[in-house]
Coordinates of C-alpha atoms in Angstrom, one line a residue:
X1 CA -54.8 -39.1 37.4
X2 CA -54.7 -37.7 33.8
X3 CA -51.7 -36.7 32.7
X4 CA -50.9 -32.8 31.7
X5 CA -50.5 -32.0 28.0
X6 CA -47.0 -30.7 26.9
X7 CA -46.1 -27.1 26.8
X8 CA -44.7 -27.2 23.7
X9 CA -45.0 -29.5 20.3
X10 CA -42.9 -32.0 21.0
X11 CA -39.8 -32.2 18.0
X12 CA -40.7 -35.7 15.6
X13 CA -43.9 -36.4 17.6
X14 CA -46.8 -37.3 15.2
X15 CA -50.1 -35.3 14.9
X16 CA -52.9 -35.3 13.4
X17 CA -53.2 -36.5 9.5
X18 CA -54.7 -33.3 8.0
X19 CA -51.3 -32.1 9.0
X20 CA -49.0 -33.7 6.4
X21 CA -49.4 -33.8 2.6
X22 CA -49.1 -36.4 0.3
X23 CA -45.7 -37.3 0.6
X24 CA -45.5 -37.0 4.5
X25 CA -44.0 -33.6 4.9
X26 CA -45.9 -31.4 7.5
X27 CA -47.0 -28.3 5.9
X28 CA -45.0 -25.9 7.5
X29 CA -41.7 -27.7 6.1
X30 CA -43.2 -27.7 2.4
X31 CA -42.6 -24.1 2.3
X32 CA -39.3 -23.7 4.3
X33 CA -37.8 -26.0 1.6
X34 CA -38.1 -23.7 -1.2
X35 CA -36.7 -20.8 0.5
X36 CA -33.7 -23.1 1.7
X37 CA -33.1 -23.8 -2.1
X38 CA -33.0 -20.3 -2.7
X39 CA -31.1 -19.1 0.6
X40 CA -27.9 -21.5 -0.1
X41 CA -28.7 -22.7 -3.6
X42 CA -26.5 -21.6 -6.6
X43 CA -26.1 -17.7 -7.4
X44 CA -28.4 -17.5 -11.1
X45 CA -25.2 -14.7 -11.9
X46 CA -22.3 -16.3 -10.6
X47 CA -19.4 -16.8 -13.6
X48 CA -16.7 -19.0 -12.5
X49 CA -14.5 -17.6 -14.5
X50 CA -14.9 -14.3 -13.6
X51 CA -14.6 -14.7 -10.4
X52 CA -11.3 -16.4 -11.1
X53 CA -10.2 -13.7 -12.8
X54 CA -11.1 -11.0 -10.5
X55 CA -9.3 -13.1 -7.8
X56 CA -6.0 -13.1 -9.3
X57 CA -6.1 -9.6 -10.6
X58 CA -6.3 -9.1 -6.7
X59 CA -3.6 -11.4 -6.2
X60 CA -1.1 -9.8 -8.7
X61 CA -2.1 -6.0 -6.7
X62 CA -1.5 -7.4 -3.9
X63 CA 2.4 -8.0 -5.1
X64 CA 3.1 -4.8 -6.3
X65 CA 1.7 -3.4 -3.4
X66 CA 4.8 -5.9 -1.8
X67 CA 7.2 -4.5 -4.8
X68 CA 6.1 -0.6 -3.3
X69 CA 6.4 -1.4 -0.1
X70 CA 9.8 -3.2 -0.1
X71 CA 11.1 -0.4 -2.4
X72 CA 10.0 2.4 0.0
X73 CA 11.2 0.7 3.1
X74 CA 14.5 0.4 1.4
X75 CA 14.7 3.9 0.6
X76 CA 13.6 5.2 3.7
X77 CA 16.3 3.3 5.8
X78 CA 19.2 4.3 3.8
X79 CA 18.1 7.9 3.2
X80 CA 17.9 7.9 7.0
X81 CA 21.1 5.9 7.6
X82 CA 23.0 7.8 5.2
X83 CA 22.2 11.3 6.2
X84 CA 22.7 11.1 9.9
X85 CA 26.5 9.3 9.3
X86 CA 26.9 12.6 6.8
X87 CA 26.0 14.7 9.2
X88 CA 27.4 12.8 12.3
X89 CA 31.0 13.0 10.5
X90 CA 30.8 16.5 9.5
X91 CA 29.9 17.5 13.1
X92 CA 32.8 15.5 14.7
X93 CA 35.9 16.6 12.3
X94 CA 34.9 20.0 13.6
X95 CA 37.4 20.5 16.2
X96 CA 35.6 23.0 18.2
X97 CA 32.8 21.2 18.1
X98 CA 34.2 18.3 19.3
X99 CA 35.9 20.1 22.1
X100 CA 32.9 21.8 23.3
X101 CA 30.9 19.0 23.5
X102 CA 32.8 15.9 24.3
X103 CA 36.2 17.3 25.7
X104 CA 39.0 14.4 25.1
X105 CA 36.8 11.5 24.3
X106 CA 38.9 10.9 21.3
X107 CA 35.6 11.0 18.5
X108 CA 38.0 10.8 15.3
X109 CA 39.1 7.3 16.8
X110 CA 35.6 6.4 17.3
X111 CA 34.6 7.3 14.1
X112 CA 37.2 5.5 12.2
X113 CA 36.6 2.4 14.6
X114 CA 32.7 2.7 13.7
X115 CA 33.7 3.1 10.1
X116 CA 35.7 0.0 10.4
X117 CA 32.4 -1.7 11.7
X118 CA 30.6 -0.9 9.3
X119 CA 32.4 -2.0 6.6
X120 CA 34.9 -5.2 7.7
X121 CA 32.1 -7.0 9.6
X122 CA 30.2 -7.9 6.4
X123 CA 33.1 -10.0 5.1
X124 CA 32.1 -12.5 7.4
X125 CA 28.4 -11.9 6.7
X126 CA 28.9 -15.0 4.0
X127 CA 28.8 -17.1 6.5
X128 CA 25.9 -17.0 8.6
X129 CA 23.1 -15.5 6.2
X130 CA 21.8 -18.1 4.8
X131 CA 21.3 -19.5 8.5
X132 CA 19.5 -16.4 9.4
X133 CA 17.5 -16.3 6.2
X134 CA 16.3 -19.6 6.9
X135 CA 15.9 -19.3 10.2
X136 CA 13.8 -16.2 10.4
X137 CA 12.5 -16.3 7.2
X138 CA 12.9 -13.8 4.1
X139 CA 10.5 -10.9 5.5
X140 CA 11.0 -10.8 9.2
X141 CA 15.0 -10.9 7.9
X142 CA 14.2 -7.5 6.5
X143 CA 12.1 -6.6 9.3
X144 CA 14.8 -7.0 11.7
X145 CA 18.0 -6.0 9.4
X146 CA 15.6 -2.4 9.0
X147 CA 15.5 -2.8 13.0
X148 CA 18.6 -3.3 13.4
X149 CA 19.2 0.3 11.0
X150 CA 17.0 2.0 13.4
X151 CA 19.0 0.7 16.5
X152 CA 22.3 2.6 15.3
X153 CA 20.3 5.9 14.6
X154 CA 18.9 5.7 18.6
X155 CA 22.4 5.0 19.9
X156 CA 23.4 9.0 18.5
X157 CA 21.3 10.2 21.1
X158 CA 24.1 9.8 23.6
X159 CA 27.1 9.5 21.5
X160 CA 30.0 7.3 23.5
X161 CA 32.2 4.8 22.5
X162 CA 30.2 1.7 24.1
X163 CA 27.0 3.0 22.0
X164 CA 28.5 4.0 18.6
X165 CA 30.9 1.3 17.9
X166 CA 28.9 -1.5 19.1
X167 CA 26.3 -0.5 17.2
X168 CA 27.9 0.2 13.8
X169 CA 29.4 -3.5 14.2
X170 CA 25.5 -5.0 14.5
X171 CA 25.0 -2.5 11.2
X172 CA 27.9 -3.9 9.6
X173 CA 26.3 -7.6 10.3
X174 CA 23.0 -6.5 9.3
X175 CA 24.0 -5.4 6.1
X176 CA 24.8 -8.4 4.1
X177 CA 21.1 -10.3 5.6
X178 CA 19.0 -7.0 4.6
X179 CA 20.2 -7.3 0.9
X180 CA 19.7 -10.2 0.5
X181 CA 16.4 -10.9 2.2
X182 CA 15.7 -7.9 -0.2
X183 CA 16.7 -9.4 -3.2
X184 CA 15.1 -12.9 -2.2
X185 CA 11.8 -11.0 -1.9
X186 CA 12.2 -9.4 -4.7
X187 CA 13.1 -12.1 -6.5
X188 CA 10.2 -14.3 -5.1
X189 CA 7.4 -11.6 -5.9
X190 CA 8.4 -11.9 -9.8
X191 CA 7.8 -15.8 -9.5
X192 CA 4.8 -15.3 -7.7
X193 CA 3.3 -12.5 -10.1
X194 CA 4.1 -14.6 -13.4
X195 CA 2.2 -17.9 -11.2
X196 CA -0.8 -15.7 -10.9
X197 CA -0.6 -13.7 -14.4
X198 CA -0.4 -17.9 -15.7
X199 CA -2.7 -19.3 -13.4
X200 CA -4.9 -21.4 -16.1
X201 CA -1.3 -23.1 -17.2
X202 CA -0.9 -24.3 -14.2
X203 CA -4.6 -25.5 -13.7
X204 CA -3.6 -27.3 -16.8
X205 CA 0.0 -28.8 -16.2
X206 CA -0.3 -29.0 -12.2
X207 CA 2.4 -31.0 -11.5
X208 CA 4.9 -29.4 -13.8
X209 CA 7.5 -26.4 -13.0
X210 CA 7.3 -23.6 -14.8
X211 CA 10.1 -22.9 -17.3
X212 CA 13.5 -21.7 -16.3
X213 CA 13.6 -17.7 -16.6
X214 CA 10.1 -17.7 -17.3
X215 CA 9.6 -15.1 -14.6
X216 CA 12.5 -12.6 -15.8
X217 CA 10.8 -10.4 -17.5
X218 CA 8.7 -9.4 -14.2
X219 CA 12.0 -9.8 -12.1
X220 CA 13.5 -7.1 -14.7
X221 CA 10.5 -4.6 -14.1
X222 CA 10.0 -5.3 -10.4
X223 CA 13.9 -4.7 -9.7
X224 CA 13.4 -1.1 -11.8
X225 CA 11.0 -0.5 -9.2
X226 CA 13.1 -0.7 -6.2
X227 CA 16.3 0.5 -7.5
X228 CA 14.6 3.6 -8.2
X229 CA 13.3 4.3 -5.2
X230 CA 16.5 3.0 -3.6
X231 CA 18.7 5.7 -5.6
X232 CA 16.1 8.4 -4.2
X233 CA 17.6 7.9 -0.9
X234 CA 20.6 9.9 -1.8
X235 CA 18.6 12.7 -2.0
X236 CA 16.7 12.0 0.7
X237 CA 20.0 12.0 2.2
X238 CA 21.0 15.8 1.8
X239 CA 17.3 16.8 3.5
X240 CA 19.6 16.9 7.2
X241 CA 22.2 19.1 5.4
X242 CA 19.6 21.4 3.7
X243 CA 17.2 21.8 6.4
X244 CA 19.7 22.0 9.5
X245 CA 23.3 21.9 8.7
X246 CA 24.1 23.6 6.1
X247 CA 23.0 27.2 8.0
X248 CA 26.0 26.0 10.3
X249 CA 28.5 25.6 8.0
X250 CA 31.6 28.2 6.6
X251 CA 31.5 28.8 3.0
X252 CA 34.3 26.9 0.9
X253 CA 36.2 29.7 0.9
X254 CA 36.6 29.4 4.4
X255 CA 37.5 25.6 4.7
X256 CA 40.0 25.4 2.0
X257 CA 42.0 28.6 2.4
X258 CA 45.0 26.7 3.1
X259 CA 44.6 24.5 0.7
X260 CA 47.2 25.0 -2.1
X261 CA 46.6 22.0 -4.4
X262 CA 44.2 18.7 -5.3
X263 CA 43.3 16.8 -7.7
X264 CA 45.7 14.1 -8.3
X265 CA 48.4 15.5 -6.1
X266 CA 45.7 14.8 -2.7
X267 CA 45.0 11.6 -0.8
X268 CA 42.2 11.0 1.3
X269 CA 41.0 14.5 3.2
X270 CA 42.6 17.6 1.3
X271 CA 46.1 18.6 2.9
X272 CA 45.2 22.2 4.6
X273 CA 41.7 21.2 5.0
X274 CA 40.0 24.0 7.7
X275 CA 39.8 22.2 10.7
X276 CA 36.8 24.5 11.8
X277 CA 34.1 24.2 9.3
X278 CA 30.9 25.4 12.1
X279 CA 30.6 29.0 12.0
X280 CA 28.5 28.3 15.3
X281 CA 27.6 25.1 17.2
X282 CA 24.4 23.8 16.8
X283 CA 22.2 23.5 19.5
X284 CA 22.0 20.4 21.7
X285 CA 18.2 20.6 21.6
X286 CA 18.1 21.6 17.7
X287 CA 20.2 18.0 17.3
X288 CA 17.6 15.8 19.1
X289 CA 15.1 17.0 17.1
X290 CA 16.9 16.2 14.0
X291 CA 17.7 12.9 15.3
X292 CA 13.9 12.5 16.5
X293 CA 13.0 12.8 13.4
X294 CA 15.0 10.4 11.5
X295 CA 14.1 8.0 14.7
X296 CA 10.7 8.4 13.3
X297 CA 11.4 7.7 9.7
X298 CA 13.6 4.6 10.9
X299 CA 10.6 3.3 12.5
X300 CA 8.2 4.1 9.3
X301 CA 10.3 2.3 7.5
X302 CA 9.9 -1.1 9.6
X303 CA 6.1 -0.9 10.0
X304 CA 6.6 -0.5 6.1
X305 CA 8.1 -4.0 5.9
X306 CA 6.1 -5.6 8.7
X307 CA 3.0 -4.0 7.8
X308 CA 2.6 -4.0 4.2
X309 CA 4.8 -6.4 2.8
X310 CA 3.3 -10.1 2.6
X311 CA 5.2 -12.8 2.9
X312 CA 7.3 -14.2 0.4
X313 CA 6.8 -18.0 1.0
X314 CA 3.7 -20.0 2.0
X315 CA 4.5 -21.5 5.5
X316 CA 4.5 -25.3 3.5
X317 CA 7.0 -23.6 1.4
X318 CA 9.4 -22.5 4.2
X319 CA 12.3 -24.6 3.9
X320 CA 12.6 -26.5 7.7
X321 CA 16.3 -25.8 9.2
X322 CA 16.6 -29.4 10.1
X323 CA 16.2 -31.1 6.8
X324 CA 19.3 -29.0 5.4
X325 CA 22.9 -29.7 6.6
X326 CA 25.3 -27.8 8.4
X327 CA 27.7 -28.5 6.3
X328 CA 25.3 -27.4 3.1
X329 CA 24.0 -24.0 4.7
X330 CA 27.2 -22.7 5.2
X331 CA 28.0 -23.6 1.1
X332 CA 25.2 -22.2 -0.5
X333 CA 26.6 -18.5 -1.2
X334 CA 29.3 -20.7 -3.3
X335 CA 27.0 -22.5 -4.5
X336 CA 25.4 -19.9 -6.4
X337 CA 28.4 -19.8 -8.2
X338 CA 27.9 -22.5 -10.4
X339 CA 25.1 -20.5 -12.4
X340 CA 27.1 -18.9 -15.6
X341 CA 24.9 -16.1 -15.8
X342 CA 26.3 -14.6 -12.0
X343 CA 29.9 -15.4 -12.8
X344 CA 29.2 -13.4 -16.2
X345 CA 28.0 -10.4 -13.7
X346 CA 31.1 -10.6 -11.9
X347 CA 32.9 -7.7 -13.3
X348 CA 29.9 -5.7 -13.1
X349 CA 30.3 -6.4 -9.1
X350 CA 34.2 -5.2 -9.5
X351 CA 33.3 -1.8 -11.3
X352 CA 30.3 -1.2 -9.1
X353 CA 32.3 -1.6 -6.1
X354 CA 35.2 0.4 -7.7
X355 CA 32.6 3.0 -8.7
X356 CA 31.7 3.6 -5.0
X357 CA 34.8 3.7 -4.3
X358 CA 36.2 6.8 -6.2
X359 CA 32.5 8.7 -5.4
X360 CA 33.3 8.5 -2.1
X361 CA 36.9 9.7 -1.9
X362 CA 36.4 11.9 -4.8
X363 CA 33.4 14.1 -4.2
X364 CA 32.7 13.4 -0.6
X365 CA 36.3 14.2 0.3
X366 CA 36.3 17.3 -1.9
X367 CA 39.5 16.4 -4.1
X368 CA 37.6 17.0 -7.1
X369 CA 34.6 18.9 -7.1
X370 CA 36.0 21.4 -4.7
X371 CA 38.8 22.3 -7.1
X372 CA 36.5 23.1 -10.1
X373 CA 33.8 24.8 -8.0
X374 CA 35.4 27.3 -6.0
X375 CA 38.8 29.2 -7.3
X376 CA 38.7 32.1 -5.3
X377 CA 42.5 32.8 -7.7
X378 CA 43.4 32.2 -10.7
X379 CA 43.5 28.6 -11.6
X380 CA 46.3 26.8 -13.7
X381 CA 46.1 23.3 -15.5
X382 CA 49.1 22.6 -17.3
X383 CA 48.4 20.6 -20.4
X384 CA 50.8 17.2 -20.9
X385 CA 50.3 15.5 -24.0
X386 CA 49.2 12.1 -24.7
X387 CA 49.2 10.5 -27.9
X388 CA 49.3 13.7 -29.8
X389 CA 46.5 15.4 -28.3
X390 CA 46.6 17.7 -25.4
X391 CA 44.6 16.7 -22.6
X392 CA 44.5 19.2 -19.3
X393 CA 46.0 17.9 -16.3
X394 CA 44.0 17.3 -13.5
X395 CA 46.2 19.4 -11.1
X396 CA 45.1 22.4 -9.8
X397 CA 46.6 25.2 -7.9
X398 CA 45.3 28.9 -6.8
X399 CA 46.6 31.6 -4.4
X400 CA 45.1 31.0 -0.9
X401 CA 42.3 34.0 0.2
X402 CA 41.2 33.4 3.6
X403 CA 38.8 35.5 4.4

């Protein structure tokens, strides 16, 4: 019985002579190797160099897109969490408003308790940030500090005392972590852009740090950046009074018609201070709008972070929890104060902090800029002198005019 010839060629079998040439290759082959050779062979216009260049041109946009990010995210969360505690604390010194709404729930208590929250909890801040840094890592700190920011705007959606105290105590914890995740980042994107603007010294000297302070210069520019689109949310701020509130409020005139002095002679809120400052009560529906909104902006602010900010360290880079000590983590923000150059910044801290300070309980509480703004009488400064020259006294009186 003869046997069937195959349906197809075989793969390796032999045929016929004619079918290879002189070196043994079939025919078919001598031609698919040229075209391989040109398919994966070497580009005729490819420049190394170039190419290296182009790369970390790309890598150095890639960080100031980071820088941008960071910056806007940081601006958008305090512009946000600034201008809903503005307008939360104007709305609840309003007695009528807070009688309306909330009867005897007791809001100035809460408020002074959420204040407290706020700004006591990050004492102990020192303690566990590095932990949380190191645990979570520098961006998905920020990512969930910012989260953490959006949490206390949702909770003035239904305003009670297991909601807004609670959650101004997780802000107050937060607060510390987000600044400095923030500067980390910051702090890590300047060492990274001066690596890739350098990139050939290192191909050079691989095994060598770079030089102490070498990356200041990009540090300087890159902090520029985000404090000036972290100053921008104070006027991001005042968008809530200018496009809601402030068609609700009295004129001055109104709220300090019992007042009968400032300046230097007040403390705190002015003594006669109008306890109605609403000439009507805003809308319960017009507020969760308003609040919506700044939900919103909360939220673009963290897909900011988690979207367009890379991260700051390469995961071999990440420092492993386990290798560091206890005993060490909770040191390091001491630590830090070996270097001569932060001690050197410490009365810069002191002013800054004092500088706050006196904004707060000088223009926010009106016992300045309300004297020299509105005189609806005739004011008086009487002069003291000082070293032979006469300086005005910062004492003011006028004749009450309520309207």
């Amino acid at each position: 019985m003869e046997a069937k010839p195959p349906l197809y060629p075989v793969a390796g079998a032999a045929g016929p002579e004619g079918d290879k040439d002189s070196l043994g290759v079939p025919d078919g082959l001598a031609h698919a190797v040229p075209q391989l050779d040109e398919l994966v062979g070497a580009y005729p216009n490819y420049n190394e160099e170039e190419e290296e260049r182009r790369y970390y041109r790309r890598k150095r946009l890639a960080v100031v897109k980071n820088v941008l990010a960071a910056s806007a995210g940081g601006m958008l969360t305090y512009g946000v969490y600034l201008g809903l505690l503005q307008m939360q604390l104007i709305l609840h010194y309003d007695e009528t408003y807070r009688e309306v709404k909330y009867g005897n729930m007791g809001l100035p208590d809460i408020d002074s308790k959420m204040l407290m929250g706020i700004n006591v909890t990050p004492i102990a801040a020192l303690l566990y940030t590095p932990v949380l840094i190191r645990f979570f890592g520098t961006k998905w700190m920020m990512f969930l500090a910012v989260g953490i920011y959006a949490l206390f705007v949702s909770t003035n959606y239904w305003e009670r005392y297991y909601t807004l105290v609670p959650s101004a105590v997780a802000l107050g914890m937060a607060i510390v972590p987000l600044w400095a995740s923030m500067g980390n980042y910051i702090t890590r994107m300047a060492q990274k852009y001066y690596e890739f603007s350098h990139y050939k010294e290192d191909e050079q000297k691989p095994q060598q740090r770079p030089p102490r302070g070498s990356h200041a210069p990009y540090l300087l520019v890159f902090q520029a950046i985000f404090y000036s689109f972290f100053h921008l949310s104070f006027a991001c701020a005042q968008l809530p009074m200018i496009y809601f509130l402030n068609s609700y409020l009295y004129d001055l005139n109104h709220t300090l018609c019992n007042v009968h002095s400032c300046g230097t002679n007040s403390h705190g809120i002015l003594n006669g201070f109008n306890k109605t400052v609403l000439r009507t009560l805003p809308r319960s529906k017009n507020l969760i709008v308003v609040e919506t909104v700044l939900m919103a902006v909360a939220f673009l602010a963290m897909l900011l972070v988690l979207g367009l900010c890379g991260a700051a360290y390469r995961p071999t880079e990440e420092i492993d929890l386990r290798s560091v000590g206890w005993g060490n983590i909770f040191q390091l923000p001491f630590k830090h104060v070996r270097d001569f150059r932060l001690r050197h910044l410490v009365p810069f801290f002191i002013y800054s902090g004092f500088e706050v300070l006196f904004a707060c309980t000088g223009l926010a509480l009106h016992s300045w800029e309300s004297c020299t703004r509105t005189r609806r009488g005739r004011t008086s400064s009487s002069p003291s002198t000082t070293g032979g020259r006469l300086w005005p006294s910062l004492r003011y009186t006028w004749a009450p005019a309520c309207p």
